[in-house]
Amino acid sequence: MLRMMIALDSPRSLTSTLRARGIRDVRDDATTRAAYSSDASLYRVPPSVVMFPQHVDEVALALSVCRDRGVPLTSRGAGTSVAGNAVGTGVIVDFSRYLNRVISFDRDSRTAVVQPGTVHATLQRAALAAGLRFGPDPSTHTRCTIGGMIGNNACGSRTLAYGRTADNVSHLDVLTGTGERLLLGPGGTPASAQTDALRKLVQGDLATIRTELGRFGRQVSGYALEHLLPEHGFDLRRALVGSEGTLAVVLEAGVSLVADAPYKTMVVLGFSDIGAAGDAAPTVLPFSPTACEGLDSRIVDVVRTRKGPAFVPELPEGAAWLFVEVAGSGSLEVAARATAVAGLSTSSRVIGDPREAAALWKIREDGAGLSGRSTAGAPAHSGWEDAAVPPERLGAYLRDFDALLLEHDLVGFPYGHFGDGCVHVRLDVPFGRAGGTEVFRGFMTAAARLVAGYGGSLSGEHGDGRARSELLPFMYSGEALAVFRAVKAIMDPENVLNPGIIVDPRPLDADIRVAAAAPVRSGLALSYAHDGGDFSQAVHRCTGVGKCRADSTGDGVMCPSYLATREEKDSTRGRARVLQEMINQGGTNWRSPEVHDALDLCLSCKGCASDCPTGVDMAAYKAEVLHQSYRGRLRPLSHYSLGWLPRWARLASAAPRLINALVRLPGLRRLALRAAGVDHRRAIPAFTEQTFHAWFRARTPVLSAPGARPVLLWVDSFTDNFSPEVGRAAVRVLEAAGCEVRVPEQALCCGLTWISTGQLDAAKRILGSTVQALAPVAAAGIPIVGLEPSCTGVLRSDAGELLGDVARPVAAATHTLAEFLATLPDYVPPSLHGTTVVAQPHCHHHAVMGWSPDAALIQSAGATLTQLGGCCGLAGNFGVERGHYEVSVAVAEQQLLPMVRAAEPDAVVLADGFSCRTQLEDLSDRRGVHLAQLLDPAARTIRRS
C-alpha cells in the first residue's frame, strides 16, 4: 500500500533509542508527523519524531540523545507560533499533553509556578479566582502555553498595563544546549562556564548592546541581550525570554501575578481610516489605558458577512476604530477617564454593557483568523504579521505600509496593539501562481526596509522564526548579528536547539506549505464555491491558530473530539494538517490510512464551520474523503445501516410493532447491532406506530382564519418516523400563532445520513428531489419551517454545496421554528415563568443557523435559561458506530451530562436534535423535549418524563 508520507524516511532507530533511554510517549507514525508538520505559520517541516514528555527528566534524556546524534530538538506548546518557530526536522517536544500543571499558587506573594505546557487560560482561571491575573494576554490565550509565551516573549492586548512576558517571569528552570541545567531567578545568574563566557562576551560589546537593543517596548526581534547589561544585573532569566527555544529548553517557570482591576470600561473611538487611528493612538496613552487596540471595517465586515449583523455591536461612525480599555480600583475614577478618552474623537461610544464589550473584544481576538481571507476572497497568509514601530510614528508607518501593499499589488487587513505600535496583518500573497514565492520575498524585503527606517522591529511579539530571521540584517548592524551568533555558540554550541532561527537562518521562502500544494479541482462532489472550487484551498483555510484546541465551555462547540482525547490529530487543525500533507505528498491519495486515522473521530458536528475564525468545515471535508474513498467500493457496514436509515425507517413504517418487537429480542438485538456496525451498548430507537404524515392526513382539517399566513412545515425523516409528537406539537404552535399549516404531499428526505457517511452521489439525488419539490413553495413566498436542526441545516447550507444555485431559493425560504416565530409581530409565546430550561443546542443549529433566536424566544417567555456549549457526543451516526462509544461518552461528559445531573428535577432539558435526545436517553435518566413541545399550547405543564 502506498504510504502518504513516502518522502519521509522515518528514523526508527532514533525512536528506539529515545524509548530505550526511558522516554515513554514517543511517536513516529505518519499521522502524528503530518499533524506536527506545521504550526500557525506558512511553513511545512515534517519532523522525524514527536515526543510527549511526562517528566522533565525525559526532556534531559531527549536532549542528550539529540546531541549524541546531531538531531535538532524543537520545543512546542500549543503550536500557535505564526513565524515558524515551533516546527523542525528532528524531535518535536510537545509539552502540552502532560507537563501542563500549575504546580503551585501563592496568593500572598502573587506568584505561581507552572510547567511549560500549562495553558494560559488554566493559569488565568486560578489567578482570577484569587482576584489576580497573569498580565500578558495574547489573543490565543485560550490555548497557548506559558512555555510558548516565554519562547516568543508574548505580549497581547494589555501590555500597556501589565508588560510583556519577560516582565512577568520570576524564575526559570532551563536546560541549555549543552545539557547544563540552570535555575535562574531574581537573585542573579549562577556562575558556570557558560554564564561566565556570556559575561565576558557582554563586557566586550557593551556599546553595541546599549545602542541597538531595548530601544522600545515592542522590540522583540533578535536576542534581548539588553537584560545582560551590568546596569540590568546580568539577568539571563529575562534574556532567555523571546529566544524562541534556540538557547535553552524551559522545564519550569515562575510567574508574577498582578491584581485584577475590579472596574473596567471599554471605549470605542471612530476614525476615517486606519492611518488616522494610528495617529490618535499616542493621545490615548496619557489616560493610562489597559489596552488600546486598532482595527478597521474590513475585519468587522467579515464578521457581519459570516455570522450576521447581530454579532457586531453598534460601533461609532467611521471606517477604523480604536478599542480602548480603562481599568482601576474606583468606579468613578474609571468612568471619568473613560469619558475623557471618548472626547479624543468626534465619533465615540462608551460601552456600558459587558456583553457588548465582550463581543467587540472577541472580534479583535479573532483577528488572525478573520483576516485569513482578502476582500476578494483569496487566502491571506502570515509572514509579515507583527512588525512594530515606536507608537508616536505609527500613523505615518501605516500610511506608508498601505502604499507598499499597493506597490506590490497585495491586500491586507491591518489591526493590532496600536498603543504599543504593533501591527498585525495577513496578506494575499499569490502562492498559487507562478512567481508567487518571488512576490513574497520581494514584499518581505521591502517591508523590512520600511520598518527599519521607522526605527522599528521586524517582530513585536511573535518572534522572528523562519519568516523574519533572514531579514535581521535590515534591523541590526553586523556587530550586533555577530554578538547573536556568539551567544548561540555559547549556549548551544552544537546547534541542536531549534536551528535555522535567528542565527544562521533558513531562507524565508523555503519550506512554504501552500506554495508546494497543487490545486485539487477535478472529480469533487462538493462545490467549494468559496474556495474557487479547490479542495486544496479549502483545507488550507486552516492557518493553525489552534482555536480548536481551546476549551469550548460556554456557547462554543469546536472541537469536541480534541477535548475528549487531547490528541493533536483529533483537532480540526490536526486533521487539516494531515489533509494538507496528503496534498503536499502527491495530491489525492484519498484512501491513505493516515487521512482516515485523522478523520475517524471527527463527529461531523460542523462546530468548526462557525467557531473556526478561518471558516474550516471539516464535516464537509470528511464527507468528501469518504465519498472519494468508497465510491464504487464496498463500504463499512454502518454506511448501509445508519447511512440508509431513512430508507429503513420508511420500510419499517409498514409494520412498526413487529419490527420493534423483533429488535427487542436479546439475541436478535445483539445480532442486529453487530450486523449494522453499531456498538452493542447502544439502544435501538423505537419506530413510531403512526408517522407524522399519517397523523396529519388523518386529522380533522383546521379551518384557518381569514388572512392566516401559510407556512410549510417540513417534517424530516427522524421526526416523521421516530418523534412524530414533535411534529404534532409544531402544528399546534403554528396554528395557535395564526398560521395555516401545510405539509408536503409526501415525505421528503434531505439526505443527511448519506452526506455524513460520504455517499454524496446518492445524497445529490435525494436532496435534489427534495429541493425540486420545495422550490415552488419558496417561489410562492411561503416560509418553510424545519424541525430537526441537522436536516434544516442541510437545506440552509449543504444543499448549496451539493446542488449549486438551484438550492439557494429554498435555503433562503427555510427557517427554524424560532426564526419563523420571530417574524410574526403578533406572536406571544405561552408563559414560561417559573420554568428552568437547560438547553443543549444541536451542533448544526449552532453552526449553520445560530441559536440566538431560540434563546431570545425562551427568555421572552419568562423562562430561566442555561445554554450549554459543546456537542452531545452522539452526532448522528458517529456515537453509535463501533469504535466510537468511549469518545462519544467522553464528549457528553464535557458539558451535557454534568449539567443535566446538576439540574433540578423539574428543570426542562431542551434538545431539538433527535441525536441529542437519543444520547440523553442512552446515558441518563432524563428526557429531552423539542422547542415545539415547550411552546405547545396543549401542554399544561412541561416536566421530565
mmCIF file of N, CA and C in Angstrom, residues 149-214:
data_model
loop_
_atom_site.group_PDB
_atom_site.id
_atom_site.type_symbol
_atom_site.label_atom_id
_atom_site.label_comp_id
_atom_site.label_asym_id
_atom_site.label_seq_id
_atom_site.Cartn_x
_atom_site.Cartn_y
_atom_site.Cartn_z
ATOM 1 N N MET A 149 4.756 31.185 25.378
ATOM 2 C CA MET A 149 4.802 32.626 25.607
ATOM 3 C C MET A 149 6.208 33.072 25.985
ATOM 4 N N ILE A 150 6.893 32.240 26.771
ATOM 5 C CA ILE A 150 8.278 32.550 27.141
ATOM 6 C C ILE A 150 9.162 32.486 25.897
ATOM 7 N N GLY A 151 8.917 31.507 25.046
ATOM 8 C CA GLY A 151 9.705 31.378 23.832
ATOM 9 C C GLY A 151 9.634 32.597 22.942
ATOM 10 N N ASN A 152 8.444 33.214 22.839
ATOM 11 C CA ASN A 152 8.241 34.348 21.919
ATOM 12 C C ASN A 152 8.231 35.701 22.610
ATOM 13 N N ASN A 153 8.316 35.712 23.941
ATOM 14 C CA ASN A 153 8.104 36.951 24.703
ATOM 15 C C ASN A 153 6.747 37.539 24.338
ATOM 16 N N ALA A 154 5.715 36.708 24.474
ATOM 17 C CA ALA A 154 4.357 37.099 24.089
ATOM 18 C C ALA A 154 3.890 38.295 24.902
ATOM 19 N N CYS A 155 3.008 39.065 24.289
ATOM 20 C CA CYS A 155 2.545 40.309 24.907
ATOM 21 C C CYS A 155 1.027 40.334 25.039
ATOM 22 N N GLY A 156 0.332 40.554 23.926
ATOM 23 C CA GLY A 156 -1.118 40.622 23.968
ATOM 24 C C GLY A 156 -1.634 42.038 24.066
ATOM 25 N N SER A 157 -2.946 42.125 24.296
ATOM 26 C CA SER A 157 -3.632 43.419 24.228
ATOM 27 C C SER A 157 -3.346 44.320 25.421
ATOM 28 N N ARG A 158 -2.977 43.750 26.557
ATOM 29 C CA ARG A 158 -2.903 44.559 27.779
ATOM 30 C C ARG A 158 -1.473 44.773 28.265
ATOM 31 N N THR A 159 -0.537 44.762 27.328
ATOM 32 C CA THR A 159 0.860 45.019 27.667
ATOM 33 C C THR A 159 1.051 46.424 28.212
ATOM 34 N N LEU A 160 0.236 47.368 27.769
ATOM 35 C CA LEU A 160 0.357 48.743 28.255
ATOM 36 C C LEU A 160 0.296 48.798 29.775
ATOM 37 N N ALA A 161 -0.521 47.957 30.356
ATOM 38 C CA ALA A 161 -0.682 47.969 31.806
ATOM 39 C C ALA A 161 0.187 46.936 32.506
ATOM 40 N N TYR A 162 0.366 45.770 31.882
ATOM 41 C CA TYR A 162 0.958 44.641 32.605
ATOM 42 C C TYR A 162 2.309 44.189 32.069
ATOM 43 N N GLY A 163 2.757 44.735 30.947
ATOM 44 C CA GLY A 163 4.057 44.376 30.429
ATOM 45 C C GLY A 163 4.058 43.107 29.599
ATOM 46 N N ARG A 164 5.264 42.768 29.116
ATOM 47 C CA ARG A 164 5.465 41.583 28.293
ATOM 48 C C ARG A 164 5.706 40.368 29.191
ATOM 49 N N THR A 165 5.802 39.204 28.570
ATOM 50 C CA THR A 165 6.095 38.007 29.353
ATOM 51 C C THR A 165 7.406 38.164 30.109
ATOM 52 N N ALA A 166 8.417 38.775 29.469
ATOM 53 C CA ALA A 166 9.713 38.975 30.129
ATOM 54 C C ALA A 166 9.592 39.763 31.422
ATOM 55 N N ASP A 167 8.589 40.630 31.482
ATOM 56 C CA ASP A 167 8.396 41.456 32.671
ATOM 57 C C ASP A 167 7.638 40.723 33.768
ATOM 58 N N ASN A 168 7.177 39.518 33.470
ATOM 59 C CA ASN A 168 6.314 38.796 34.408
ATOM 60 C C ASN A 168 6.820 37.401 34.746
ATOM 61 N N VAL A 169 8.082 37.135 34.467
ATOM 62 C CA VAL A 169 8.686 35.839 34.794
ATOM 63 C C VAL A 169 9.563 36.011 36.025
ATOM 64 N N SER A 170 9.279 35.252 37.072
ATOM 65 C CA SER A 170 10.040 35.381 38.319
ATOM 66 C C SER A 170 11.202 34.397 38.401
ATOM 67 N N HIS A 171 11.083 33.240 37.795
ATOM 68 C CA HIS A 171 12.239 32.337 37.714
ATOM 69 C C HIS A 171 12.051 31.386 36.534
ATOM 70 N N LEU A 172 13.157 30.853 36.072
ATOM 71 C CA LEU A 172 13.158 29.857 35.009
ATOM 72 C C LEU A 172 14.068 28.709 35.393
ATOM 73 N N ASP A 173 13.587 27.507 35.128
ATOM 74 C CA ASP A 173 14.397 26.298 35.246
ATOM 75 C C ASP A 173 14.615 25.811 33.820
ATOM 76 N N VAL A 174 15.868 25.853 33.344
ATOM 77 C CA VAL A 174 16.117 25.590 31.928
ATOM 78 C C VAL A 174 17.269 24.615 31.728
ATOM 79 N N LEU A 175 17.270 24.004 30.554
ATOM 80 C CA LEU A 175 18.401 23.232 30.051
ATOM 81 C C LEU A 175 19.005 23.984 28.881
ATOM 82 N N THR A 176 20.290 24.252 28.924
ATOM 83 C CA THR A 176 20.928 24.866 27.761
ATOM 84 C C THR A 176 21.238 23.782 26.736
ATOM 85 N N GLY A 177 21.731 24.216 25.589
ATOM 86 C CA GLY A 177 22.019 23.261 24.530
ATOM 87 C C GLY A 177 23.088 22.261 24.882
ATOM 88 N N THR A 178 23.913 22.567 25.883
ATOM 89 C CA THR A 178 24.952 21.625 26.313
ATOM 90 C C THR A 178 24.424 20.607 27.311
ATOM 91 N N GLY A 179 23.170 20.759 27.723
ATOM 92 C CA GLY A 179 22.607 19.880 28.737
ATOM 93 C C GLY A 179 22.753 20.418 30.137
ATOM 94 N N GLU A 180 23.372 21.601 30.294
ATOM 95 C CA GLU A 180 23.528 22.189 31.622
ATOM 96 C C GLU A 180 22.177 22.715 32.111
ATOM 97 N N ARG A 181 21.864 22.416 33.371
ATOM 98 C CA ARG A 181 20.599 22.865 33.948
ATOM 99 C C ARG A 181 20.851 24.096 34.805
ATOM 100 N N LEU A 182 20.110 25.157 34.539
ATOM 101 C CA LEU A 182 20.270 26.415 35.247
ATOM 102 C C LEU A 182 18.955 26.820 35.894
ATOM 103 N N LEU A 183 19.032 27.232 37.143
ATOM 104 C CA LEU A 183 17.870 27.812 37.830
ATOM 105 C C LEU A 183 18.119 29.305 37.915
ATOM 106 N N LEU A 184 17.313 30.062 37.185
ATOM 107 C CA LEU A 184 17.522 31.497 37.040
ATOM 108 C C LEU A 184 16.405 32.251 37.739
ATOM 109 N N GLY A 185 16.778 33.076 38.712
ATOM 110 C CA GLY A 185 15.787 33.843 39.442
ATOM 111 C C GLY A 185 16.214 35.275 39.611
ATOM 112 N N PRO A 186 15.445 36.046 40.364
ATOM 113 C CA PRO A 186 15.773 37.462 40.550
ATOM 114 C C PRO A 186 17.040 37.682 41.357
ATOM 115 N N GLY A 187 17.511 36.633 42.036
ATOM 116 C CA GLY A 187 18.708 36.776 42.853
ATOM 117 C C GLY A 187 19.998 36.822 42.061
ATOM 118 N N GLY A 188 19.927 36.638 40.755
ATOM 119 C CA GLY A 188 21.137 36.681 39.951
ATOM 120 C C GLY A 188 21.339 35.407 39.171
ATOM 121 N N THR A 189 22.287 35.465 38.278
ATOM 122 C CA THR A 189 22.584 34.331 37.412
ATOM 123 C C THR A 189 23.741 33.539 37.998
ATOM 124 N N PRO A 190 23.589 32.230 38.204
ATOM 125 C CA PRO A 190 24.663 31.432 38.803
ATOM 126 C C PRO A 190 25.884 31.379 37.893
ATOM 127 N N ALA A 191 27.029 31.235 38.519
ATOM 128 C CA ALA A 191 28.270 31.143 37.756
ATOM 129 C C ALA A 191 28.438 29.741 37.185
ATOM 130 N N SER A 192 28.855 29.687 35.941
ATOM 131 C CA SER A 192 29.184 28.427 35.285
ATOM 132 C C SER A 192 30.056 28.765 34.091
ATOM 133 N N ALA A 193 30.561 27.739 33.423
ATOM 134 C CA ALA A 193 31.400 28.006 32.260
ATOM 135 C C ALA A 193 30.629 28.794 31.209
ATOM 136 N N GLN A 194 29.356 28.433 31.016
ATOM 137 C CA GLN A 194 28.557 29.130 30.006
ATOM 138 C C GLN A 194 28.244 30.563 30.417
ATOM 139 N N THR A 195 27.779 30.734 31.649
ATOM 140 C CA THR A 195 27.400 32.087 32.076
ATOM 141 C C THR A 195 28.616 32.997 32.186
ATOM 142 N N ASP A 196 29.765 32.433 32.565
ATOM 143 C CA ASP A 196 30.985 33.251 32.609
ATOM 144 C C ASP A 196 31.366 33.706 31.196
ATOM 145 N N ALA A 197 31.227 32.805 30.233
ATOM 146 C CA ALA A 197 31.527 33.162 28.844
ATOM 147 C C ALA A 197 30.580 34.254 28.345
ATOM 148 N N LEU A 198 29.315 34.175 28.754
ATOM 149 C CA LEU A 198 28.355 35.215 28.367
ATOM 150 C C LEU A 198 28.734 36.562 28.957
ATOM 151 N N ARG A 199 29.127 36.579 30.240
ATOM 152 C CA ARG A 199 29.526 37.830 30.884
ATOM 153 C C ARG A 199 30.696 38.473 30.124
ATOM 154 N N LYS A 200 31.654 37.648 29.763
ATOM 155 C CA LYS A 200 32.816 38.162 29.051
ATOM 156 C C LYS A 200 32.417 38.730 27.696
ATOM 157 N N LEU A 201 31.499 38.020 27.007
ATOM 158 C CA LEU A 201 31.024 38.493 25.709
ATOM 159 C C LEU A 201 30.338 39.848 25.843
ATOM 160 N N VAL A 202 29.468 39.985 26.819
ATOM 161 C CA VAL A 202 28.728 41.234 27.012
ATOM 162 C C VAL A 202 29.683 42.379 27.334
ATOM 163 N N GLN A 203 30.639 42.127 28.185
ATOM 164 C CA GLN A 203 31.593 43.175 28.556
ATOM 165 C C GLN A 203 32.355 43.687 27.335
ATOM 166 N N GLY A 204 32.557 42.823 26.358
ATOM 167 C CA GLY A 204 33.284 43.238 25.170
ATOM 168 C C GLY A 204 32.439 43.936 24.131
ATOM 169 N N ASP A 205 31.106 43.930 24.311
ATOM 170 C CA ASP A 205 30.215 44.529 23.298
ATOM 171 C C ASP A 205 29.170 45.434 23.932
ATOM 172 N N LEU A 206 29.553 46.132 24.982
ATOM 173 C CA LEU A 206 28.591 46.969 25.693
ATOM 174 C C LEU A 206 27.991 48.041 24.793
ATOM 175 N N ALA A 207 28.801 48.672 23.980
ATOM 176 C CA ALA A 207 28.300 49.770 23.148
ATOM 177 C C ALA A 207 27.260 49.271 22.152
ATOM 178 N N THR A 208 27.531 48.136 21.522
ATOM 179 C CA THR A 208 26.578 47.595 20.542
ATOM 180 C C THR A 208 25.258 47.260 21.211
ATOM 181 N N ILE A 209 25.322 46.601 22.339
ATOM 182 C CA ILE A 209 24.091 46.175 23.021
ATOM 183 C C ILE A 209 23.311 47.388 23.505
ATOM 184 N N ARG A 210 24.005 48.384 24.053
ATOM 185 C CA ARG A 210 23.312 49.550 24.601
ATOM 186 C C ARG A 210 22.662 50.401 23.524
ATOM 187 N N THR A 211 23.265 50.462 22.363
ATOM 188 C CA THR A 211 22.725 51.355 21.332
ATOM 189 C C THR A 211 21.708 50.686 20.411
ATOM 190 N N GLU A 212 21.767 49.366 20.272
ATOM 191 C CA GLU A 212 20.894 48.711 19.288
ATOM 192 C C GLU A 212 19.756 47.900 19.899
ATOM 193 N N LEU A 213 19.855 47.533 21.151
ATOM 194 C CA LEU A 213 18.854 46.658 21.755
ATOM 195 C C LEU A 213 18.067 47.379 22.842
ATOM 196 N N GLY A 214 16.814 46.947 23.036
ATOM 197 C CA GLY A 214 15.983 47.508 24.099
ATOM 198 C C GLY A 214 15.606 48.954 23.882
#
